[in-house]
Amino acid sequence: MSENALRGADASSPEVMTKRAWWLVGLNILVPGSAQVLAGNRRFGRFALTLTLLLWALVVVAVFAALIGRTSLLGVVLAPIPLWIVTVVLVFYGVLWVICTLDTLRLTRLVRVHGPAKGAVALLAIVALVATGGAAFGGAVLTGRTAGVLGAVASNTIAITNPDGSVVNQGPLTGPANILLVGTDTRTGQVGAGLSTRDSSGAGQNDVTILIHISPTSNSATALSIPRDLYTSQPACGNSAPVTAARFNTALSRGGLNCVVAATTALTGLPIQYAAEIEFDGVVAMSDAVGGVPVCLVTGINDPASGVNLSAGEHTLQGADALAFLRTRHGLTTGSDLQRISNQQVFLASLMRTVKSPAVLGNPLKVVDLADAATQHMQLSTDLAKVPVLVSIALAVKDIPLDRIAFVQYPSHPKTIRGQQVTLADADAAKALTGAIAADQPVTTQTLGEAAVPTGSGTPAKTPTPGPSPAASQAPAVTLPPEVTGQSAAQQTCSQGQHR
């Protein structure tokens, strides 16, 4: 219908007014503001059309960034300021859509429309309002939360240094890189996370140290857990002098994250480009964000020291239960830290399967929840906190199949030294492991960790959900010596507790 027909329609003809009503509602759905330009307030209509075109331009830019230059352009688009701009535009657009729809219903003059068509026209307008307006407001919430997460990350960083004292300056991930993840047992103010009052000492030791090697080149990742009781030398860092031999978990208390970076590099010979420190509360929040992590037990675990009491069978752990499960040592058969690492690998492999499932990766709100949970309790190194770097790492991990993600333990064996129960490195096996990582080779283990057993050992086995098979052009995984224990993320294993 022409503008004249819409503005000068014969109000006495129900047929004409019915046709006019369908046109106005349809135009409002396709291009908000067009109904007002043709049959209502032209000034308001032109304003609405301008904002609509602005939104479409933002969508085109986002699609272009996703398809053409994933890392560089997404790094710009996903910066806090652009995201806040998108949030404001979406909020205005949502409000504008509501106003346009209500005004369009006024313009249709439903009292002049054929009786059976009145309800249909009104219903179509309302459904379109809920769908499109809801999408605008939902998008505003998503982009606003993402901007808030990225802003929080940028405001809480720490610079890490090279062995020569220079600050590490690493851009987005373009090839193999190493990320050091340090789980601290600093417990001040974290009693509510399932920790007793006596645990809230703020000791600040690196309770968990995991070196993660990520490679878009070999399309693989290796997460190397270093035992906290590993007895080894540590180099000078900051104002701390070198030590000839000490437990590895003392590195953080010697001088913060940089001392853990220095100790890890000295132990493995591997350079570290990025690092992050996460508190116990972060585990609680992350397990909550994904809706819980499924684990199975062949035998029960009861450890009052960590607060875990689980029967044999399947459990979905989140919150304080997940934290207690990760912290337990005395609930395992020998109570050793080596068994605890193995128990953690069972959990982390399941967490990775959960995160990479369509239920999480396919749900933008859950992805933001997960990022928010991590960043609220994590301090990132300066480079790691940069948006292009985070985007590059996320895109690399997303494309790695589960069977190319390995969780391994730095090989060591128990030893008593001057009355202390520690572990000493198995030098040959450790050299094979770190050599494979340095050569950017994917790895696979022959032996599960001490606390892990294959599914089916006392519990019903689940059908694995492996990632896509690696391409034929990719290098095959290197089989590590049997002293190096661990598993892939595709392997579904169970933990065994002390109760048989």
PDB file of N, CA and C in Angstrom, residues 36 53 82 258 274 428 478 494:
ATOM      1  N   GLN A  36       5.286   4.429  11.404  1.00  0.00           N
ATOM      2  CA  GLN A  36       5.074   5.815  11.816  1.00  0.00           C
ATOM      3  C   GLN A  36       5.396   6.793  10.671  1.00  0.00           C
ATOM      4  N   LEU A  53      18.666   1.229  11.792  1.00  0.00           N
ATOM      5  CA  LEU A  53      19.792   1.079  10.874  1.00  0.00           C
ATOM      6  C   LEU A  53      21.120   1.002  11.627  1.00  0.00           C
ATOM      7  N   PRO A  82      33.276  -0.662  23.430  1.00  0.00           N
ATOM      8  CA  PRO A  82      32.315  -1.023  22.380  1.00  0.00           C
ATOM      9  C   PRO A  82      31.131  -1.835  22.903  1.00  0.00           C
ATOM     10  N   ASN A 258      55.027 -14.256  40.552  1.00  0.00           N
ATOM     11  CA  ASN A 258      56.276 -14.281  39.789  1.00  0.00           C
ATOM     12  C   ASN A 258      57.241 -15.345  40.287  1.00  0.00           C
ATOM     13  N   TYR A 274      51.880 -16.546  29.905  1.00  0.00           N
ATOM     14  CA  TYR A 274      50.704 -16.025  30.625  1.00  0.00           C
ATOM     15  C   TYR A 274      50.598 -16.749  31.967  1.00  0.00           C
ATOM     16  N   ASP A 428      64.285 -38.953  34.412  1.00  0.00           N
ATOM     17  CA  ASP A 428      64.189 -39.397  33.021  1.00  0.00           C
ATOM     18  C   ASP A 428      62.766 -39.224  32.479  1.00  0.00           C
ATOM     19  N   VAL A 478      52.452 -38.370  21.338  1.00  0.00           N
ATOM     20  CA  VAL A 478      53.615 -39.078  21.860  1.00  0.00           C
ATOM     21  C   VAL A 478      53.206 -39.835  23.113  1.00  0.00           C
ATOM     22  N   CYS A 494      36.719 -42.799  37.007  1.00  0.00           N
ATOM     23  CA  CYS A 494      36.084 -42.652  38.322  1.00  0.00           C
ATOM     24  C   CYS A 494      37.177 -42.502  39.372  1.00  0.00           C
TER      25      CYS A 494
END
